[in-house]
Coordinates of C-alpha atoms in Angstrom, one line a residue:
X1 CA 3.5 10.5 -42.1
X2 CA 4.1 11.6 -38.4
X3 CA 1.0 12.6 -36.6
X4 CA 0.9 14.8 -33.5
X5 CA -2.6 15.3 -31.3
X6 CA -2.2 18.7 -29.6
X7 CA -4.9 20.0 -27.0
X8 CA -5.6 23.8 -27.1
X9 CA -6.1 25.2 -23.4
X10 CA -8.2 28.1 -22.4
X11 CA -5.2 30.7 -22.3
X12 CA -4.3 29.8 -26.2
X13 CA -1.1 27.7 -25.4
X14 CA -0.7 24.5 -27.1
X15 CA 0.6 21.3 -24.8
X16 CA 2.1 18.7 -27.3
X17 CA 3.2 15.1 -26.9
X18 CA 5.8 14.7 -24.1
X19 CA 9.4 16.0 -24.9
X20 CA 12.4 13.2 -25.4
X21 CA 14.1 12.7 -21.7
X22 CA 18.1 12.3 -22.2
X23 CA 19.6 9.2 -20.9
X24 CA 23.0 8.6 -19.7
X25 CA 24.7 8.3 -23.5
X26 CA 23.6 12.0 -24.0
X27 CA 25.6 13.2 -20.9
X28 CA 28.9 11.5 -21.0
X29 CA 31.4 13.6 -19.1
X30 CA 30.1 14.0 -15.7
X31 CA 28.9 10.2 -15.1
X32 CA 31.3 7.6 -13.9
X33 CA 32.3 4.9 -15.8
X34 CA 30.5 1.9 -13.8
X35 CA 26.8 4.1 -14.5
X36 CA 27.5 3.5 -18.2
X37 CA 28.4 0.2 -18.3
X38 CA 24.5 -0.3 -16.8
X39 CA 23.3 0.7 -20.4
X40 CA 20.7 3.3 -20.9
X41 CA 19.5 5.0 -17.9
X42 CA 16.7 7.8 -18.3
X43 CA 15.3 10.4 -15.6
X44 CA 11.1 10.6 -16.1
X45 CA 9.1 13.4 -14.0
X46 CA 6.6 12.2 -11.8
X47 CA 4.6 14.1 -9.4
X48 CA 3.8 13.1 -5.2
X49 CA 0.5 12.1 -6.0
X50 CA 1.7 9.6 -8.4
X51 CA 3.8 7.7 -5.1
X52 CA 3.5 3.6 -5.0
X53 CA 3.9 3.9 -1.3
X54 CA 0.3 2.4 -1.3
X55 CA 0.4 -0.4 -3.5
X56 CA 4.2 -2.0 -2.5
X57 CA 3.8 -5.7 -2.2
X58 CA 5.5 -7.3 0.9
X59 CA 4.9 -10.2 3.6
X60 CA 6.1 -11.0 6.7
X61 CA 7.3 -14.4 8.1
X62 CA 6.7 -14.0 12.4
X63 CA 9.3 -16.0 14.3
X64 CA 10.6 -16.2 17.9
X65 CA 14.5 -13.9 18.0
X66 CA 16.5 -14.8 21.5
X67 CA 16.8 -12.0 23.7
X68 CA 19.7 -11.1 25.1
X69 CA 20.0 -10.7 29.5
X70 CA 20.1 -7.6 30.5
X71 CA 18.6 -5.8 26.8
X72 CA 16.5 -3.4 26.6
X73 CA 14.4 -1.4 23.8
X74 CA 16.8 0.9 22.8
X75 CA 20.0 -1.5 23.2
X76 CA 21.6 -2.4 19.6
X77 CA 20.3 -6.0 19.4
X78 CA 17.1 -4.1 18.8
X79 CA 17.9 -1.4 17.1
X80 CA 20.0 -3.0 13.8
X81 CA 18.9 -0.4 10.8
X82 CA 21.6 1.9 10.0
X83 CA 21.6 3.9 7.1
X84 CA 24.7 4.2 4.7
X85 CA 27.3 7.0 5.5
X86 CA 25.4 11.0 4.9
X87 CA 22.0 9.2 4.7
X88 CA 19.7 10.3 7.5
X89 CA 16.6 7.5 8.7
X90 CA 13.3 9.0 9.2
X91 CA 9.7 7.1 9.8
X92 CA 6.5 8.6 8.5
X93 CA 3.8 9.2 11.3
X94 CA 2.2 6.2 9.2
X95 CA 5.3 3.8 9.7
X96 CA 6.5 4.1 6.1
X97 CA 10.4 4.9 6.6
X98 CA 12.6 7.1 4.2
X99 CA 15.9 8.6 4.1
X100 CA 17.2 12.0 3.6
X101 CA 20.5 13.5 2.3
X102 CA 20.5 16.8 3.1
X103 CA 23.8 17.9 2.0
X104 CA 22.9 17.1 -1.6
X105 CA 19.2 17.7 -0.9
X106 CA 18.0 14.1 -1.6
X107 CA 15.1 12.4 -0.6
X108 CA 13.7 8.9 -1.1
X109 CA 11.2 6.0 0.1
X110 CA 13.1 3.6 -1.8
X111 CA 14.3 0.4 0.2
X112 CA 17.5 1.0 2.4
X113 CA 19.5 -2.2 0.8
X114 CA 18.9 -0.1 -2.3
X115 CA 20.4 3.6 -1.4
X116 CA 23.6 2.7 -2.5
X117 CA 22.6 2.2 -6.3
X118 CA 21.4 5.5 -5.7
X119 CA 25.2 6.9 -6.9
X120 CA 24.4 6.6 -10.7
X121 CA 21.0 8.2 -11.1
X122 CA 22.2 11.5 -8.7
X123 CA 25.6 11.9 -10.6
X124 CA 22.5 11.8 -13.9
X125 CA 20.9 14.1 -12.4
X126 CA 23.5 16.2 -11.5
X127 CA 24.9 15.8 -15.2
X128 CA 21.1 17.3 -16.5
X129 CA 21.1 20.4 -14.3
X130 CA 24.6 21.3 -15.1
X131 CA 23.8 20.8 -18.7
X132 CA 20.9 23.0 -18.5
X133 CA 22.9 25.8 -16.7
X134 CA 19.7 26.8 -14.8
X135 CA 19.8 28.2 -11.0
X136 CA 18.7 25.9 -8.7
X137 CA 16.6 28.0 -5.8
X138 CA 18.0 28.2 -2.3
X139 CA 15.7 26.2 -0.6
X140 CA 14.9 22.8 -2.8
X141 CA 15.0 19.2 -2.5
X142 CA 15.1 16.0 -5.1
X143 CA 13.0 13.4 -4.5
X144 CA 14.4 10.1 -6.7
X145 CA 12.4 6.9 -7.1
X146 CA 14.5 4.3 -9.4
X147 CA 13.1 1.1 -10.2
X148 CA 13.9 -2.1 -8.3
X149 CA 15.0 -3.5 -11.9
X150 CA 14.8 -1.0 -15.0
X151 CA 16.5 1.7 -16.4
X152 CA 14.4 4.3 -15.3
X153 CA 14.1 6.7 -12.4
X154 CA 11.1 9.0 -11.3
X155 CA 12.0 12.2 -9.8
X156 CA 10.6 15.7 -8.8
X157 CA 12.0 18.5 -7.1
X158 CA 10.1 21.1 -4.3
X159 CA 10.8 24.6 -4.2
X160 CA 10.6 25.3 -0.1
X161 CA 11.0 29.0 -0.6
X162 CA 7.7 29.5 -3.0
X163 CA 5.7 25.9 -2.0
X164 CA 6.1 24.3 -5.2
X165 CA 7.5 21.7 -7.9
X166 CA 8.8 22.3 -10.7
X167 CA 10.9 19.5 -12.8
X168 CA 14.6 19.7 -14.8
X169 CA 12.6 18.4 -17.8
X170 CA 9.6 20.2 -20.0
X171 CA 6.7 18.5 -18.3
X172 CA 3.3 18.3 -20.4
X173 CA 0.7 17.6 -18.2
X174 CA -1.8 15.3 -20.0
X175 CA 0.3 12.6 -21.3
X176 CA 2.3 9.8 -19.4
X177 CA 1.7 10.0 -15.8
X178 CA 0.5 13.7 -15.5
X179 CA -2.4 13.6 -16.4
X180 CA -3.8 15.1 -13.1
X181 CA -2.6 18.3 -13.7
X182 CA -5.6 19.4 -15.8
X183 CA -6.0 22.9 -15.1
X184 CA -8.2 26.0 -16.5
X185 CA -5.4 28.4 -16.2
X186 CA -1.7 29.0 -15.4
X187 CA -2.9 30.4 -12.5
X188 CA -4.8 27.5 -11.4
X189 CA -2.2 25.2 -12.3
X190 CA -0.1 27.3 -10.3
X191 CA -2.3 26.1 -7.2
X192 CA -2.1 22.9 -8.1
X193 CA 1.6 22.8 -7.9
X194 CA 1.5 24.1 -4.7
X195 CA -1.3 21.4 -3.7
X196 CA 1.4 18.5 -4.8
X197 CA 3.9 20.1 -2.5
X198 CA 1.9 19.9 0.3
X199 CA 1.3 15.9 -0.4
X200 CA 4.7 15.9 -0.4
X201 CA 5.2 17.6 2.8
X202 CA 2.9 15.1 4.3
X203 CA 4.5 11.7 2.5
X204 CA 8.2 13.3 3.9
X205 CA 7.3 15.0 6.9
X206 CA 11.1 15.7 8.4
X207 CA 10.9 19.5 8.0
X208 CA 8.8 21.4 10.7
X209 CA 6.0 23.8 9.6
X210 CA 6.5 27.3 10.1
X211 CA 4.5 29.2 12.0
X212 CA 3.3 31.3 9.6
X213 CA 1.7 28.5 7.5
X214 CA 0.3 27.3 10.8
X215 CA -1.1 30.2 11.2
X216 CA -2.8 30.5 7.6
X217 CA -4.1 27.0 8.0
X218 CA -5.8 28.5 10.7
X219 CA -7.6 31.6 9.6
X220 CA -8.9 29.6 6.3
X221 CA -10.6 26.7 9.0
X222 CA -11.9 30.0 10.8
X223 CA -13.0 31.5 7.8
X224 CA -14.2 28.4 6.7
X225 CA -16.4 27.9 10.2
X226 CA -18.4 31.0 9.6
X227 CA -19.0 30.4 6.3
X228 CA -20.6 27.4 6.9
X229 CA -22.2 28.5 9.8
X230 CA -24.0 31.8 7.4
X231 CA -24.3 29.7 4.6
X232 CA -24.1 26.0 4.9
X233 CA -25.8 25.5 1.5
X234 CA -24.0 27.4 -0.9
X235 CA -20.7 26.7 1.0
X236 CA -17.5 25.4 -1.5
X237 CA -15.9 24.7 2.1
X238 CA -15.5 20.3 2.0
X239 CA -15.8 20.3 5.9
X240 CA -18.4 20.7 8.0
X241 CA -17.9 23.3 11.4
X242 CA -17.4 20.3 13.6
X243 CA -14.5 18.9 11.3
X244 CA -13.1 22.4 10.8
X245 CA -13.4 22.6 14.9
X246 CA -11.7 19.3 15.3
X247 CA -9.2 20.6 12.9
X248 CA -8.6 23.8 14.7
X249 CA -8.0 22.0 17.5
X250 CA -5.3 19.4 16.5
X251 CA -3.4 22.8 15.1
X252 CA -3.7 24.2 18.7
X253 CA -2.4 21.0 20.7
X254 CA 1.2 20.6 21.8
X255 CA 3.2 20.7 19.0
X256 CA 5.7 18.0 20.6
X257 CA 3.2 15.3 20.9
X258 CA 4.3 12.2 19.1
X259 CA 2.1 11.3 15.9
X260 CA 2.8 7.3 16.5
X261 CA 0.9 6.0 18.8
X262 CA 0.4 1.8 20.1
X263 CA -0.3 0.7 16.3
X264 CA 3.3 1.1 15.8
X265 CA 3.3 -2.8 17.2
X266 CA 0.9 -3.9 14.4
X267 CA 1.5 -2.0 11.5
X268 CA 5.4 -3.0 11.5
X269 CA 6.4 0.6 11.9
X270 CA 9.3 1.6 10.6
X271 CA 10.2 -1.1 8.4
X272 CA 10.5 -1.2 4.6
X273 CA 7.2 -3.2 4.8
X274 CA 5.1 -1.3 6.9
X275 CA 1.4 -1.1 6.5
X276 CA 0.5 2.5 5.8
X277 CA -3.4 1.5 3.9
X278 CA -5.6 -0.9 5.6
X279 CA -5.7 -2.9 2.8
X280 CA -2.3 -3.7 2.6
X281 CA -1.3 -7.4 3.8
X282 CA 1.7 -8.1 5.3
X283 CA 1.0 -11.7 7.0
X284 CA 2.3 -14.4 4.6
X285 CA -1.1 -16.9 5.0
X286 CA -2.4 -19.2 2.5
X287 CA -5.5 -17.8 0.5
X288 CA -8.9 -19.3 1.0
X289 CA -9.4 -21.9 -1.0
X290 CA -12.1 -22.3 -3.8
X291 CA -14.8 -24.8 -3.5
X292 CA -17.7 -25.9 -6.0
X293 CA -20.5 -25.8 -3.0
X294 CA -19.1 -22.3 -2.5
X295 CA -19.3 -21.3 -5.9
X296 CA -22.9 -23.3 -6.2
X297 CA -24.2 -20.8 -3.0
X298 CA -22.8 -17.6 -4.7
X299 CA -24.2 -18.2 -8.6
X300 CA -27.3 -19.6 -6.7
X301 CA -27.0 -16.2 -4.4
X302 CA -26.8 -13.5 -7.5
X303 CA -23.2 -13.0 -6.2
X304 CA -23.9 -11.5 -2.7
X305 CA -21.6 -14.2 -1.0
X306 CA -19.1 -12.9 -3.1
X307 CA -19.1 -9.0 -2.4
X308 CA -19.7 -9.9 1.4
X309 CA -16.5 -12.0 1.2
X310 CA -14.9 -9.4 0.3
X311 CA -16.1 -7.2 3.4
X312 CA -15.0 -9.4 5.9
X313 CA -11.5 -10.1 4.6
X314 CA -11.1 -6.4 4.6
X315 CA -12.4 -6.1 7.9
X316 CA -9.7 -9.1 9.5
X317 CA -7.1 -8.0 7.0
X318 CA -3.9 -9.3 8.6
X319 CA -5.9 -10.3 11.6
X320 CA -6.6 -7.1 12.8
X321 CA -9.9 -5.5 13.3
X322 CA -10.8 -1.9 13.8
X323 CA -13.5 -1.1 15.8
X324 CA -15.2 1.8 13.7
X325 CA -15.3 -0.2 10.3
X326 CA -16.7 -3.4 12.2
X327 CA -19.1 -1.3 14.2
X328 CA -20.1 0.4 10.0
X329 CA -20.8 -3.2 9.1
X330 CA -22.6 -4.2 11.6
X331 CA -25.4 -1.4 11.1
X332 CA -25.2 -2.3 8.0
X333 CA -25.8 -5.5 8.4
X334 CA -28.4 -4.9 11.3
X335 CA -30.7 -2.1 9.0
X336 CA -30.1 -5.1 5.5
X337 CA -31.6 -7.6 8.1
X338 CA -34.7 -5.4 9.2
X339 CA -35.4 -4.6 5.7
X340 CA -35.5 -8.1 4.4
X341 CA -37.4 -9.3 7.0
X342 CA -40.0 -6.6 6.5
X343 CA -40.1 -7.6 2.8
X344 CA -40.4 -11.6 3.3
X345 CA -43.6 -10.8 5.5
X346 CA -45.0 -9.2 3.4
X347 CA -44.2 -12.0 0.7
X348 CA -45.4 -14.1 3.1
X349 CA -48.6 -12.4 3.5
X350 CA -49.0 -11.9 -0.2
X351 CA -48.0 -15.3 -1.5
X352 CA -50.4 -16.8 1.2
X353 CA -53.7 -14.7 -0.4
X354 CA -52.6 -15.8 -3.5
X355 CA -52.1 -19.4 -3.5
X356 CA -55.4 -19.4 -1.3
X357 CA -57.4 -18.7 -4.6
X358 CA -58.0 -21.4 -7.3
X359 CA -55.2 -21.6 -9.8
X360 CA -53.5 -24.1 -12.1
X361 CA -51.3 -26.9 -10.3
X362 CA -48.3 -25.5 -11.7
X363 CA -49.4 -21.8 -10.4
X364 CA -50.3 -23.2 -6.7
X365 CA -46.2 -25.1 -6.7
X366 CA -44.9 -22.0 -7.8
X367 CA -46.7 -19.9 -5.2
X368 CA -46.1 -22.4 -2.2
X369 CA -42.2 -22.5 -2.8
X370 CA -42.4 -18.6 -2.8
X371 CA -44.4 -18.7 0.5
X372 CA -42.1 -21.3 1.9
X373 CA -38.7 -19.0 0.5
X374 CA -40.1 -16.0 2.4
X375 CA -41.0 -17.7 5.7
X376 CA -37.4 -18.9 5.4
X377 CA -36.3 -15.4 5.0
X378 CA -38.0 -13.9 8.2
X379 CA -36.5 -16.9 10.2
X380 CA -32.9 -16.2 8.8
X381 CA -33.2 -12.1 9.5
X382 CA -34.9 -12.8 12.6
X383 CA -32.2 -15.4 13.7
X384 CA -29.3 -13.4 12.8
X385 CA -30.7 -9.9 14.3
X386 CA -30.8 -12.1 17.6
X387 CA -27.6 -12.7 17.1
X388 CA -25.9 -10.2 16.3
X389 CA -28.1 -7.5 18.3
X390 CA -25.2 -5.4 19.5
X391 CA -23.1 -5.8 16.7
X392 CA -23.1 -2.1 15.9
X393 CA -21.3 -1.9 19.4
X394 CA -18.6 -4.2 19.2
X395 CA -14.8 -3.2 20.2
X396 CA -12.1 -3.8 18.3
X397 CA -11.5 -7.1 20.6
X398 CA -14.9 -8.4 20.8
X399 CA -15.1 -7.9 17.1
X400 CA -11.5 -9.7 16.3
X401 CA -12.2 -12.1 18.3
X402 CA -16.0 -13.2 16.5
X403 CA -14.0 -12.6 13.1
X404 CA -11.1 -15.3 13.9
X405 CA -14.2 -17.5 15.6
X406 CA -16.1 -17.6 12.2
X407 CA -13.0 -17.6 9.9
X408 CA -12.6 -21.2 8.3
X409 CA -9.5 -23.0 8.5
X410 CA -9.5 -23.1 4.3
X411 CA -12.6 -21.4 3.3
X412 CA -12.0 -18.2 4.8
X413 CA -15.2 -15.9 5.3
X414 CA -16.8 -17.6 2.5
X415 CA -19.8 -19.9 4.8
X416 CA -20.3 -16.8 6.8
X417 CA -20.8 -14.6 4.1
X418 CA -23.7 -17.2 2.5
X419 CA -25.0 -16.5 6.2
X420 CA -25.3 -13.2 6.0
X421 CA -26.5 -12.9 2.8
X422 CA -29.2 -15.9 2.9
X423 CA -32.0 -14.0 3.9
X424 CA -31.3 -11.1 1.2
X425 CA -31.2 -14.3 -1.4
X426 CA -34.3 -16.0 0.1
X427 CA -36.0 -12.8 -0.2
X428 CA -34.9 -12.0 -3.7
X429 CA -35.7 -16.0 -5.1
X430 CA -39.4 -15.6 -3.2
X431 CA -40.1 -12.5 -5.4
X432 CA -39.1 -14.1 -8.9
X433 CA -41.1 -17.3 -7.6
X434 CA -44.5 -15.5 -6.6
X435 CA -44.0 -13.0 -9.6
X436 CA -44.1 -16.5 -11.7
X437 CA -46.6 -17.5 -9.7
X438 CA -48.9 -14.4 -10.4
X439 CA -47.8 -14.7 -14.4
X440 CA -49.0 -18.6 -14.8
X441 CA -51.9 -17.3 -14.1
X442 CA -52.1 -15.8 -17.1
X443 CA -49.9 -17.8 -19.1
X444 CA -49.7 -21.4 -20.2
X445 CA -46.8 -22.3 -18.6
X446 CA -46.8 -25.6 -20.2
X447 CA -47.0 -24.3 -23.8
X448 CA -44.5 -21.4 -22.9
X449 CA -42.0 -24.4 -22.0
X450 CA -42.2 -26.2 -25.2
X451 CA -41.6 -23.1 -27.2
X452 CA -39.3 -21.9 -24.9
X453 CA -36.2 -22.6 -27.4
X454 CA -37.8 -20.7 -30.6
X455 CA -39.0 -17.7 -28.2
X456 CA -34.9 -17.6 -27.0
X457 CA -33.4 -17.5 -30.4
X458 CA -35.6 -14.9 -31.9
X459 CA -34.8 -12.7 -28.9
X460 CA -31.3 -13.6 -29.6
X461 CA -31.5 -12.7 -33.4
X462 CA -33.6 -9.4 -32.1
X463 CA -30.7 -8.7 -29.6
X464 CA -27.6 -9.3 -32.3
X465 CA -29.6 -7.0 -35.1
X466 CA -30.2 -4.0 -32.2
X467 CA -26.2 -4.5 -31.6
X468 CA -25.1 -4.5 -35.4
X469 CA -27.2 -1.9 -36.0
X470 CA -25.6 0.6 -33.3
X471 CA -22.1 -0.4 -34.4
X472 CA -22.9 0.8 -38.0
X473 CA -24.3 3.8 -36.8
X474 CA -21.2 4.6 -34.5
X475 CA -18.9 4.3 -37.6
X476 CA -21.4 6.2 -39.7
X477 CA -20.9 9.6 -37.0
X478 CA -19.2 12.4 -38.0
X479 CA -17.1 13.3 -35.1
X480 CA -18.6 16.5 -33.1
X481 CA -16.0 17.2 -30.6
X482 CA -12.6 16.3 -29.4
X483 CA -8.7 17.5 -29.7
X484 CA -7.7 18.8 -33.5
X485 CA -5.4 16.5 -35.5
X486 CA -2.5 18.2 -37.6
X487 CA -1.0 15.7 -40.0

């Protein structure tokens, strides 16, 4: 028996599973002959906010090309993309590139080696909206997205007359990928159109802004300003006035100032490949390698190494470092220091009282090796606090240069990142130690030891009768909510 989950919105209207796209055998007189001898091909809405351009794999080989006497920047040894006939080249302010057609109002990101495969999916398309015998407004443009190797294609077209998108296809927001269209009203989905054609606008920026959107932008910072400034509490307003000034500003400068500046060099602007997120690598070089001492230092650290790893690889991704996240870590870093050092005094101080009064051997070991873990956490803050005093300050060259210093030829960031995170680990092992330390005090230790293995599986037992129990009481609940089921 077919089943079908519908979900009730405010307004009363019922949004059901997603309609069947057609494909290619449903449309069969206005598609060449060489576009169905691919198979089935199928057309799927998508939306800007849904765009890979983020998460596109490449890397980069760097090599030494001969330069020609006499060449310069803009002669054609330099300048060898072309795009294929009617295609026009444009490069994001980020680097990304993409193409435009705007005598069939086409736009992609999609690799230019792959614009001439483009012919089938258009002449689809074109098949669909003459099928549907809808009017296409004045102003609109298609943006296509075809998979490298499938039989699919993402599209969505933008309405430039009303700022909007709008699809060829009954779209059903919650199901597939659409699910961020979750809205309280047509009206407010009606906004949130309008929001994706804006992220469009900013992925494809090859149109100008008019003025008169320049203009609105403008009032709502202005209006935005005041409110803050009147009531900075209760404000919905995201900004703050100093971010709304700055914003004010960049809408007031020189409308003909370029957008790329010097990272052009770095980011590989331009090119299929370029890096448009910071965490994007593009240099092909060998990951760091895995070692059991490294492994040993981050089990034996409670996984700090590990995350800290992480931090610096981000922060020399690609061998570039940026001045503002280095200068973040490094108070970071600088405040974690203080903090720990603070803390392993007063271990120090406490652990010393404590071992001072008479105890059981096993109490007084426990106690000394927490005393001896927290001095060893002061020296370790203090020692790297010396040492990386002005590390809040660091440029983007002083702090490139330290990163590549400290980099290992196969480890990576890992020994640094046991470094930074020794006296954090020191600090943590000292307080299980002197908490033992107070607790043997207590409680035979010895005796605790030998029935160690009975005390761990009753709690085990305990621990797997707790868990049965909620999992029989799940399947037990009537369901109290959730989306009506017609069979």
């Amino acid at each position: 028996m077919d089943t079908a989950i519908l979900v009730e919105s405010p307004a009363g209207m019922l949004c059901t599973n997603p309609p069947h796209y057609d494909n290619i055998d449903n449309i069969s007189d206005d598609v060449d002959e060489k576009c169905r001898d691919q198979g089935t091909l199928q057309i799927m809405p998508t939306a800007p906010c849904e765009n890979d351009r983020c998460e596109r794999r490449a890397l980069v080989t760097h090599g030494y090309f001969p330069i020609p006497g006499g060449a310069n920047t803009t002669a054609p040894v330099f300048n060898t993309r072309v795009a294929p006939e009617g295609w026009t080249w444009y490069v994001n302010p980020e680097g990304s590139p993409f193409y435009v057609k705007c005598d069939e109002h086409l736009v992609t990101d999609i690799p230019m080696e792959r614009l001439g495969g483009l012919k089938c999916w258009i002449d689809l398309f074109r098949a669909r909206i003459k099928a549907l015998q809808s009017p296409m407004p004045k102003d609109y443009e298609i943006y296509l997205n075809p998979e490298a190797e499938g039989q699919t294609c993402k599209y969505y077209l933008v309405n430039h007359d009303n700022r909007s998108l709008f699809w060829i296809d009954d779209v059903c927001p919650g199901f597939g990928n659409m699910e961020m269209f979750l809205a309280s009203s047509p009206e407010h989905l009606g906004f949130l159109l309008q929001q994706q054609y804006w992220k469009h606008r900013e992925y494809f920026p090859h149109r100008a802004i008019s003025v008169a959107s320049r203009r609105k932008l403008y009032q709502i910072l202005n209006f935005a300003r005041a409110d803050l400034m009147t009531s900075r509490l209760y404000s919905t307003f995201p900004y703050s006035v100093s971010d709304c000034t700055q914003f004010m500003n960049i809408l007031e400068s020189d409308q003909d100032d370029s957008p790329a500046f010097e990272r052009i060099y770095n980011t590989y602007y331009g090119a299929d490949h370029a890096r448009i997120s910071r965490e994007q690598q593009r240099l092909d070089k060998p990951a760091p390698q895995r070692s059991i001492l490294m492994d040993s230092y981050n089990v034996l650290m409670f996984n700090m190494p590990g995350r800290r790893n992480e931090e610096l690889e981000l922060l020399f991704n690609d061998e570039l470092a940026y001045a503002m996240h280095c200068q973040e870590y490094g108070a970071a870093r600088l405040k974690e220091w203080q903090n720990n050092s603070m803390t392993s005094i007063g271990l120090t101080v406490i652990g010393v009282i404590s071992v001072l009064r008479p105890t059981n051997p096993i109490s007084a070991s426990l106690g000394s090796l927490a005393v001896a873990l927290a001095l060893g956490g002061v020296g370790s803050s203090l020692l790297l606090l010396q040492r990386y005093a002005d590390a809040d300050k660091f440029d983007a060259l002083l702090a490139g240069l330290h990163l590549s210093d400290v980099e290992h030829p196969t480890l990576g960031f890992q020994p640094m990142a046991v470094i930074h995170c020794l006296p954090g680990a020191l600090a943590t092992w000292s307080v299980i130690l002197l908490a033992t330390h107070l607790l043997s005090d207590f409680v035979d230790l010895q005796t605790m030891f030998v029935q160690a293995p009975t005390i761990v599986f009753a709690l085990t037992f305990v621990a797997m009768l707790f868990k049965a129990a909620k999992v029989l009481r799940v399947g037990f609940v009537e369901p109290t909510e959730g989306p009506p089921i017609l069979v």
